[in-house]
Amino acid sequence: MYALLRQQMLRAGMRMRLHPVAGLHTSAALRELSKFTMPAMSPTMESGGIAAWHKKEGESFNSGEVLLEIETDKATMEVEAQDDGVLAKIISGDGSKDVPVNKTIAIFAEEGDDLSGAEALAKEAEGEAAASNQAEEAKKDESKKEEAKKEESKKEEPKKEAPPKTSSETQPSGGKPLDHVFATPVAKRIALERGIPLLQIKGSGPEGRILKEDVEKYASGAGAPAAGAAPSQAAAGPSYTDQPISNMRRTIAKRLTESKATLPHYYVTFDIEMDRVLQLRELFNRASAEAANGNAEKAKDAKLSVNDFIVKAAAIALRQVPAANSAWHGDFIREYHTQDISMAVATPNGLITPIIRNCGALGLSDIGRMSKELAKKARDGKLKPEEYQGGSFTISNMGMMGTSHFTAIINPPQSCILAIGASESRLVPDESSEKGFKTVQVMKATISADHRVVDGAMAAQWMQSFKAALENPLSFML
């Protein structure tokens, strides 16, 4: 009896395929199919979007081929196939947004499998997702009811009626008090007496101040808009376009709002002379061009930017003032031993900060090469999670856009971010010159610091080290 049972089990096992979901179905066709769920592209990812499928339903794929592109909160990333197979059914198509991690997005099969059960398995997966959503909604409803009960218990005291407005609070038709309109006292008095809306009058006085003549001109009809113009403009309506919010833009909005609202930002600005950096950069780039022997592409790759010097100087300052190379973690402050500098890169989808690891141990040429590679990958949406997650310090450089000075918002849990402006010509005293002055290139740099981690004196000390490094760039070679 035991031998017969064992023989039947072995025969059944030969007919089964070893897919993770095979045991959940009784149909032979369904046993040959498997569910493909939304992968987590990073440890913190909860949901994502499907930018595009690279395969169509019914097409086969090989191991290592790109199956689809997933849009995370930081980048658009490619997902490669781990094994050979067939894309039997797509459940979440191109452009799907906010797809939860582990939700079934497709049905896979192996080459030669029967695909007739793909539709049924897809419906089963959608049913499971709907049941999960209902359970989540039920939990949310319960929490809302509890909050409503708490609010009702607080509303025991009767509401006090607001006192009626006095005549002194009368406002013009524009909805703004007359005291807040930029107009002369005489103009305000005439407008109030005649019932003229000051908000609709364009002032001709200094800085747009409304004068008595402006009010009288409006009252005579010369300054009033044409009678037929308003209806036609109202009928046309406003002209605008509503842009959908990407996962990346939503995350940027959330994180920066939290940072600005909860972190005690303060700012320290220094002026830094950049003449020696510019001279040394020109010397290095000329030498690189000569070493390339006419190879324009090689010379371009070896070319150093001003930002490469800034990154290196920041790493030197972080090594000298390690308190600025720290992060706030609630119960403790983490001080990093390596200078992992995030550099802000603008992409079509928003801002992302790829990281140049251990900058203190890198030379200028390595920093320049890595900066170019990471910036290109960021703009192409090809960054890996480990290339933008983490970092101990951030640099945002808008000097190349002509911005003279700005302040940046800290990227938590980091405690500092450095804002770099453009270099500008400035006259400074020079006793060695016959004229008594000279022209120098001055750059404004502003550090935003978290006062919970970095005190004001510490931020000033870091800026002094940063300034000293840039104004003496030969120290990079030591």
Coordinates of C-alpha atoms in Angstrom, one line a residue:
M1 CA 0.0 0.0 0.0
Y2 CA 2.8 2.4 0.9
A3 CA 4.7 1.6 -2.3
L4 CA 1.6 2.3 -4.4
L5 CA 1.0 5.7 -2.7
R6 CA 4.6 6.6 -3.1
Q7 CA 4.5 5.8 -6.8
Q8 CA 1.4 7.9 -7.3
M9 CA 3.0 10.9 -5.5
L10 CA 6.1 10.6 -7.7
R11 CA 4.0 10.6 -10.9
A12 CA 2.1 13.6 -9.7
G13 CA 5.3 15.4 -8.8
M14 CA 6.7 14.9 -12.4
R15 CA 3.7 16.7 -13.8
M16 CA 3.9 19.8 -11.4
R17 CA 6.0 22.8 -12.0
L18 CA 7.8 24.3 -9.0
H19 CA 6.5 27.8 -9.1
P20 CA 5.9 29.6 -5.8
V21 CA 2.2 30.0 -6.4
A22 CA 1.6 26.5 -7.9
G23 CA 0.1 25.0 -4.8
L24 CA -2.6 27.6 -4.6
H25 CA -4.5 26.4 -7.7
T26 CA -6.2 23.2 -8.8
S27 CA -6.3 23.9 -12.5
A28 CA -3.4 22.4 -14.5
A29 CA -3.2 25.6 -16.7
L30 CA -3.0 27.8 -13.6
R31 CA -0.2 25.7 -12.1
E32 CA 2.0 26.6 -15.0
L33 CA 1.6 30.4 -14.3
S34 CA 3.0 32.6 -11.6
K35 CA 2.3 36.1 -10.3
F36 CA 4.8 38.9 -10.6
T37 CA 4.5 41.5 -7.9
M38 CA 5.6 45.1 -7.7
P39 CA 9.2 44.9 -6.4
A40 CA 10.6 47.2 -3.7
M41 CA 13.4 49.2 -5.4
S42 CA 14.6 50.5 -2.0
P43 CA 14.1 49.7 1.7
T44 CA 11.8 52.7 2.2
M45 CA 9.7 52.2 -0.9
E46 CA 6.0 51.7 -0.2
S47 CA 4.6 52.3 -3.7
G48 CA 5.7 53.3 -7.2
G49 CA 4.6 53.9 -10.7
I50 CA 5.1 51.9 -13.9
A51 CA 6.7 54.1 -16.5
A52 CA 6.7 51.6 -19.3
W53 CA 6.7 47.9 -20.1
H54 CA 9.5 46.8 -22.5
K55 CA 7.7 43.6 -23.4
K56 CA 4.2 43.0 -24.8
E57 CA 1.7 40.3 -23.7
G58 CA 2.7 37.0 -25.2
E59 CA 6.3 38.0 -25.8
S60 CA 9.1 35.9 -24.4
F61 CA 12.1 37.3 -22.5
N62 CA 15.6 36.1 -21.5
S63 CA 17.4 36.4 -18.2
G64 CA 19.0 39.9 -17.9
E65 CA 16.6 41.6 -20.4
V66 CA 14.8 44.7 -19.2
L67 CA 11.2 43.9 -18.5
L68 CA 9.8 47.3 -17.4
E69 CA 10.8 50.7 -15.9
I70 CA 9.5 51.6 -12.5
E71 CA 9.2 55.1 -11.3
T72 CA 10.2 55.5 -7.6
D73 CA 10.2 58.6 -5.4
K74 CA 13.7 59.4 -6.6
A75 CA 14.3 57.9 -10.1
T76 CA 13.0 55.8 -12.9
M77 CA 14.7 52.4 -12.6
E78 CA 14.9 49.4 -15.0
V79 CA 13.8 45.9 -13.8
E80 CA 15.6 43.0 -15.4
A81 CA 14.4 39.4 -15.7
Q82 CA 16.0 36.9 -13.4
D83 CA 15.1 33.9 -15.5
D84 CA 13.8 33.1 -19.0
G85 CA 10.0 33.2 -19.4
V86 CA 6.9 34.7 -21.2
L87 CA 4.9 37.8 -20.2
A88 CA 1.5 36.1 -20.2
K89 CA -0.6 39.0 -18.9
I90 CA -0.1 42.7 -17.9
I91 CA -2.3 43.8 -15.0
S92 CA -0.9 47.2 -14.3
G93 CA -0.1 48.9 -17.6
D94 CA 2.1 51.9 -18.6
G95 CA 1.5 55.0 -16.6
S96 CA 0.0 53.2 -13.6
K97 CA 0.6 55.3 -10.4
D98 CA 0.8 54.5 -6.7
V99 CA 1.0 50.8 -7.2
P100 CA 1.7 49.3 -3.7
V101 CA 4.8 47.1 -3.2
N102 CA 3.9 43.4 -3.5
K103 CA 0.8 44.0 -5.5
T104 CA 0.5 41.6 -8.5
I105 CA 1.3 43.6 -11.7
A106 CA 1.7 40.8 -14.2
I107 CA 1.4 37.1 -14.9
F108 CA 4.5 35.2 -16.0
A109 CA 4.8 31.8 -17.7
E110 CA 7.5 29.6 -19.1
E111 CA 8.2 28.9 -22.8
G112 CA 5.6 26.5 -24.1
D113 CA 3.2 26.8 -21.2
D114 CA -0.6 27.1 -21.7
L115 CA -1.4 30.8 -21.4
S116 CA -5.2 30.3 -21.4
G117 CA -5.4 30.6 -17.6
A118 CA -3.6 34.0 -17.4
E119 CA -6.9 35.9 -17.5
A120 CA -8.4 33.9 -14.6
L121 CA -5.2 34.3 -12.5
A122 CA -5.2 38.0 -13.2
K123 CA -8.8 38.4 -12.0
E124 CA -7.9 36.4 -8.9
A125 CA -5.0 38.7 -8.2
E126 CA -7.2 41.8 -8.7
G127 CA -9.8 40.3 -6.3
E128 CA -7.1 39.8 -3.6
A129 CA -6.0 43.4 -4.1
A130 CA -9.6 44.7 -3.8
A131 CA -10.1 42.7 -0.6
S132 CA -6.9 44.1 0.9
N133 CA -8.0 47.7 -0.1
Q134 CA -11.4 47.1 1.6
A135 CA -9.7 46.0 4.8
E136 CA -7.5 49.1 4.8
E137 CA -10.5 51.3 4.2
A138 CA -12.3 49.7 7.1
K139 CA -9.4 50.4 9.4
K140 CA -9.3 54.1 8.2
D141 CA -13.1 54.4 8.8
E142 CA -12.7 53.1 12.3
S143 CA -9.9 55.6 13.1
K144 CA -12.0 58.4 11.7
K145 CA -15.0 57.5 13.9
E146 CA -12.7 57.5 16.9
E147 CA -11.4 60.9 16.0
A148 CA -14.9 62.2 15.5
K149 CA -15.9 61.0 18.9
K150 CA -13.0 62.8 20.5
E151 CA -13.8 66.0 18.7
E152 CA -17.5 65.8 19.8
S153 CA -16.4 65.4 23.4
K154 CA -14.3 68.6 23.1
K155 CA -17.3 70.6 21.8
E156 CA -19.0 71.0 25.2
E157 CA -18.7 74.7 25.5
P158 CA -21.2 76.8 23.5
K159 CA -19.7 78.7 20.6
K160 CA -19.3 82.4 21.2
E161 CA -20.9 84.6 18.6
A162 CA -18.6 86.9 16.8
P163 CA -19.3 90.6 17.6
P164 CA -20.9 92.5 14.7
K165 CA -18.5 94.5 12.6
T166 CA -18.4 98.2 13.2
S167 CA -18.5 100.8 10.4
S168 CA -14.8 101.4 10.8
E169 CA -14.2 97.8 9.4
T170 CA -15.9 98.6 6.1
Q171 CA -13.8 97.3 3.2
P172 CA -13.8 98.2 -0.5
S173 CA -15.3 95.7 -3.0
G174 CA -11.8 94.2 -3.5
G175 CA -12.0 92.7 0.0
K176 CA -8.9 94.5 1.3
P177 CA -8.9 97.3 3.9
L178 CA -8.2 100.8 2.5
D179 CA -5.4 101.2 5.0
H180 CA -3.4 98.5 3.2
V181 CA -3.8 100.1 -0.2
F182 CA -0.8 102.2 -1.4
A183 CA -2.5 105.5 -1.8
T184 CA -2.4 109.1 -0.5
P185 CA -4.8 110.0 2.3
V186 CA -6.6 112.4 0.0
A187 CA -7.1 109.7 -2.6
K188 CA -8.4 107.3 0.1
R189 CA -10.9 109.9 1.4
I190 CA -12.2 110.7 -2.1
A191 CA -12.5 107.0 -3.0
L192 CA -14.4 106.3 0.3
E193 CA -16.8 109.2 -0.3
R194 CA -17.6 108.2 -3.9
G195 CA -17.6 104.5 -3.4
I196 CA -14.7 103.9 -5.8
P197 CA -12.7 100.6 -5.5
L198 CA -9.1 101.6 -5.0
L199 CA -7.9 98.1 -5.9
Q200 CA -9.0 98.6 -9.5
I201 CA -7.0 101.9 -9.9
K202 CA -3.5 101.9 -11.3
G203 CA -1.4 104.5 -9.4
S204 CA 0.8 107.0 -11.3
G205 CA 2.8 108.1 -8.3
P206 CA 6.1 106.9 -7.0
E207 CA 6.3 103.1 -6.8
G208 CA 2.7 102.9 -8.0
R209 CA 1.2 105.1 -5.3
I210 CA -2.4 106.1 -6.1
L211 CA -2.8 109.9 -6.2
K212 CA -5.9 112.2 -6.0
E213 CA -5.7 112.7 -9.8
D214 CA -5.8 108.9 -10.4
V215 CA -9.1 108.6 -8.4
E216 CA -10.7 111.6 -10.2
K217 CA -9.6 110.2 -13.6
Y218 CA -11.2 106.9 -12.7
A219 CA -14.4 108.6 -11.5
S220 CA -14.7 110.5 -14.8
G221 CA -14.7 107.2 -16.7
A222 CA -11.3 107.5 -18.4
G223 CA -9.6 104.9 -16.1
A224 CA -12.6 102.5 -15.9
P225 CA -12.5 99.3 -18.0
A226 CA -14.7 99.2 -21.1
A227 CA -18.2 97.9 -20.4
G228 CA -18.0 95.1 -22.9
A229 CA -14.5 93.9 -22.0
A230 CA -15.3 92.3 -18.7
P231 CA -18.0 89.9 -19.9
S232 CA -16.0 88.7 -22.8
Q233 CA -12.9 88.1 -20.6
A234 CA -15.1 86.3 -18.0
A235 CA -16.6 84.1 -20.7
A236 CA -13.2 83.1 -22.0
G237 CA -12.1 81.9 -18.5
P238 CA -8.6 81.5 -17.2
S239 CA -6.0 79.7 -19.3
Y240 CA -4.0 77.0 -17.5
T241 CA -2.8 73.4 -17.7
D242 CA -3.0 71.0 -14.7
Q243 CA 0.2 68.9 -14.5
P244 CA -0.1 65.5 -12.8
I245 CA 2.2 65.1 -9.8
S246 CA 4.9 62.4 -10.1
N247 CA 5.9 60.2 -7.2
M248 CA 9.3 62.0 -7.2
R249 CA 7.6 65.5 -7.0
R250 CA 5.3 64.3 -4.3
T251 CA 8.2 63.0 -2.2
I252 CA 10.2 66.3 -2.7
A253 CA 7.2 68.3 -1.6
K254 CA 6.7 66.2 1.5
R255 CA 10.3 66.0 2.7
L256 CA 11.2 69.6 2.1
T257 CA 8.0 70.8 3.8
E258 CA 8.8 68.7 6.8
S259 CA 12.4 69.9 6.8
K260 CA 11.5 73.6 6.7
A261 CA 8.7 73.2 9.3
T262 CA 10.5 71.0 11.9
L263 CA 14.3 71.8 11.6
P264 CA 15.6 74.9 13.2
H265 CA 17.4 76.3 10.2
Y266 CA 20.0 79.1 10.4
Y267 CA 22.3 80.5 7.8
V268 CA 26.0 81.7 7.7
T269 CA 27.3 83.4 4.6
F270 CA 31.0 84.0 3.6
D271 CA 32.6 85.8 0.7
I272 CA 35.3 83.7 -0.9
E273 CA 38.0 84.9 -3.4
M274 CA 38.1 82.5 -6.3
D275 CA 41.0 83.8 -8.4
R276 CA 43.5 81.1 -7.4
V277 CA 40.9 78.3 -8.1
L278 CA 40.1 79.7 -11.5
Q279 CA 43.8 80.0 -12.4
L280 CA 44.6 76.5 -11.2
R281 CA 41.6 75.1 -13.0
E282 CA 42.7 76.7 -16.2
L283 CA 46.2 75.3 -15.8
F284 CA 44.9 71.8 -15.1
N285 CA 42.5 71.8 -18.1
R286 CA 45.2 73.1 -20.4
A287 CA 47.5 70.3 -19.3
S288 CA 44.7 67.7 -19.7
A289 CA 44.0 68.9 -23.3
E290 CA 47.7 68.6 -24.2
A291 CA 47.8 65.1 -22.7
A292 CA 44.8 64.1 -24.8
N293 CA 46.8 64.6 -28.0
G294 CA 44.0 66.0 -29.9
N295 CA 41.3 63.6 -28.6
A296 CA 38.5 66.0 -27.9
E297 CA 36.3 63.4 -26.1
K298 CA 39.2 62.5 -23.8
A299 CA 40.0 66.1 -23.0
K300 CA 36.4 66.8 -22.2
D301 CA 36.2 63.9 -19.8
A302 CA 39.3 65.0 -18.0
K303 CA 38.1 68.7 -17.8
L304 CA 37.7 70.0 -14.2
S305 CA 34.8 72.2 -13.2
V306 CA 34.7 74.8 -10.4
N307 CA 32.2 72.6 -8.6
D308 CA 34.9 69.8 -8.4
F309 CA 37.1 72.2 -6.4
I310 CA 34.1 73.2 -4.2
V311 CA 33.4 69.5 -3.5
K312 CA 37.0 68.8 -2.5
A313 CA 37.2 71.9 -0.3
A314 CA 34.0 70.9 1.4
A315 CA 35.5 67.5 2.1
I316 CA 38.6 69.0 3.6
A317 CA 36.5 71.3 5.8
L318 CA 34.3 68.3 7.0
R319 CA 37.5 66.5 7.9
Q320 CA 38.7 69.5 9.9
V321 CA 35.3 70.2 11.5
P322 CA 33.6 66.8 11.8
A323 CA 30.6 68.2 13.8
A324 CA 29.2 69.4 10.4
N325 CA 29.5 65.9 9.0
S326 CA 26.7 64.7 11.3
A327 CA 23.1 63.6 11.3
W328 CA 20.2 64.0 13.7
H329 CA 18.6 60.6 14.7
G330 CA 16.3 61.7 17.5
D331 CA 17.9 59.9 20.4
F332 CA 21.5 60.4 19.2
I333 CA 23.7 62.3 16.8
R334 CA 25.6 60.3 14.3
E335 CA 29.0 61.7 13.3
Y336 CA 30.3 60.2 10.0
H337 CA 33.9 59.2 9.5
T338 CA 33.9 59.6 5.7
Q339 CA 32.8 62.6 3.7
D340 CA 29.9 61.3 1.5
I341 CA 28.8 64.5 -0.3
S342 CA 25.4 64.7 -2.0
M343 CA 25.3 67.0 -5.0
A344 CA 22.0 68.5 -6.0
V345 CA 21.1 67.7 -9.7
A346 CA 18.1 69.2 -11.5
T347 CA 16.2 66.6 -13.6
P348 CA 13.1 66.9 -15.7
N349 CA 11.2 65.2 -12.8
G350 CA 12.6 67.2 -10.0
L351 CA 15.7 67.5 -7.8
I352 CA 17.8 64.4 -6.9
T353 CA 21.1 64.2 -4.9
P354 CA 23.5 61.5 -6.1
I355 CA 26.4 60.9 -3.7
I356 CA 30.2 61.1 -4.2
R357 CA 31.4 58.7 -1.6
N358 CA 34.5 59.3 0.6
C359 CA 35.4 62.6 -1.1
G360 CA 38.2 63.3 1.4
A361 CA 40.2 60.3 -0.1
L362 CA 39.6 61.3 -3.7
G363 CA 41.6 63.5 -6.0
L364 CA 40.2 66.3 -8.1
S365 CA 40.2 64.2 -11.3
D366 CA 38.3 61.3 -9.6
I367 CA 35.8 63.8 -8.2
G368 CA 35.3 65.3 -11.6
R369 CA 34.8 62.0 -13.3
M370 CA 32.3 60.7 -10.7
S371 CA 30.4 64.0 -10.8
K372 CA 29.9 63.8 -14.5
E373 CA 28.9 60.1 -14.4
L374 CA 26.4 60.6 -11.6
A375 CA 24.9 63.7 -13.0
K376 CA 24.3 62.0 -16.4
K377 CA 22.7 59.0 -14.7
A378 CA 20.5 61.3 -12.6
R379 CA 19.2 63.2 -15.7
D380 CA 18.6 59.9 -17.5
G381 CA 16.8 58.4 -14.5
K382 CA 19.3 55.5 -14.2
L383 CA 20.6 56.0 -10.7
K384 CA 20.6 53.0 -8.4
P385 CA 19.3 53.4 -4.8
E386 CA 22.8 53.1 -3.3
E387 CA 23.9 56.0 -5.5
Y388 CA 21.4 58.5 -4.0
Q389 CA 20.4 57.1 -0.6
G390 CA 22.5 58.3 2.4
G391 CA 25.1 61.0 2.2
S392 CA 26.5 63.1 5.1
F393 CA 26.5 66.6 3.6
T394 CA 24.8 68.3 0.6
I395 CA 26.0 70.9 -1.9
S396 CA 23.6 72.9 -4.1
N397 CA 25.4 74.9 -6.7
M398 CA 23.3 77.4 -8.7
G399 CA 26.2 79.6 -9.6
M400 CA 26.4 78.3 -13.1
M401 CA 22.8 79.7 -13.6
G402 CA 23.9 83.2 -12.6
T403 CA 22.4 83.1 -9.1
S404 CA 24.5 85.4 -6.9
H405 CA 23.1 84.2 -3.5
F406 CA 20.5 81.9 -2.1
T407 CA 19.8 79.7 0.9
A408 CA 19.0 76.0 0.7
I409 CA 16.7 73.7 2.7
I410 CA 18.4 70.9 4.7
N411 CA 18.0 67.3 3.5
P412 CA 17.3 65.4 6.7
P413 CA 18.7 63.5 8.6
Q414 CA 21.7 65.5 7.4
S415 CA 22.5 68.6 9.5
C416 CA 24.0 70.9 6.8
I417 CA 23.6 72.0 3.2
L418 CA 25.9 74.4 1.3
A419 CA 24.4 76.9 -1.2
I420 CA 26.9 78.2 -3.8
G421 CA 26.3 81.3 -5.8
A422 CA 28.1 82.7 -8.9
S423 CA 31.5 84.4 -8.9
E424 CA 31.3 88.1 -9.5
S425 CA 34.0 90.8 -10.1
R426 CA 34.6 93.1 -7.1
L427 CA 37.1 95.9 -6.3
V428 CA 39.1 95.3 -3.1
P429 CA 41.9 97.3 -1.5
D430 CA 45.5 96.4 -2.6
E431 CA 48.4 98.2 -1.2
S432 CA 50.9 96.6 -3.6
S433 CA 49.0 98.1 -6.6
E434 CA 49.7 101.5 -7.9
K435 CA 46.0 102.2 -8.0
G436 CA 45.5 101.0 -4.4
F437 CA 42.9 98.4 -5.4
K438 CA 42.5 95.4 -7.6
T439 CA 39.7 93.4 -9.2
V440 CA 39.0 89.9 -7.8
Q441 CA 36.4 87.2 -8.4
V442 CA 34.2 86.7 -5.3
M443 CA 31.8 83.9 -4.7
K444 CA 29.1 83.9 -2.0
A445 CA 28.6 80.6 -0.1
T446 CA 25.9 80.1 2.5
I447 CA 25.6 77.1 4.8
S448 CA 22.2 76.2 6.2
A449 CA 22.7 74.3 9.5
D450 CA 20.4 72.4 11.9
H451 CA 20.8 74.1 15.3
R452 CA 20.0 70.9 17.1
V453 CA 23.3 69.5 15.8
V454 CA 25.6 72.3 14.7
D455 CA 25.9 75.5 16.8
G456 CA 26.5 78.9 15.2
A457 CA 30.1 79.1 16.1
M458 CA 30.7 75.6 14.7
A459 CA 29.1 76.6 11.4
A460 CA 31.3 79.7 11.2
Q461 CA 34.3 77.6 11.9
W462 CA 33.4 75.2 9.1
M463 CA 32.9 78.1 6.7
Q464 CA 36.4 79.5 7.7
S465 CA 38.0 76.1 6.8
F466 CA 36.0 75.9 3.6
K467 CA 37.1 79.5 2.6
A468 CA 40.8 78.8 3.5
A469 CA 40.8 75.6 1.3
L470 CA 39.3 77.4 -1.7
E471 CA 41.5 80.5 -1.4
N472 CA 44.6 78.2 -1.2
P473 CA 43.8 75.4 -3.6
L474 CA 47.3 74.1 -3.7
S475 CA 46.6 72.7 -0.2
F476 CA 44.5 70.0 -2.1
M477 CA 47.7 68.4 -3.2
L478 CA 49.1 68.0 0.3

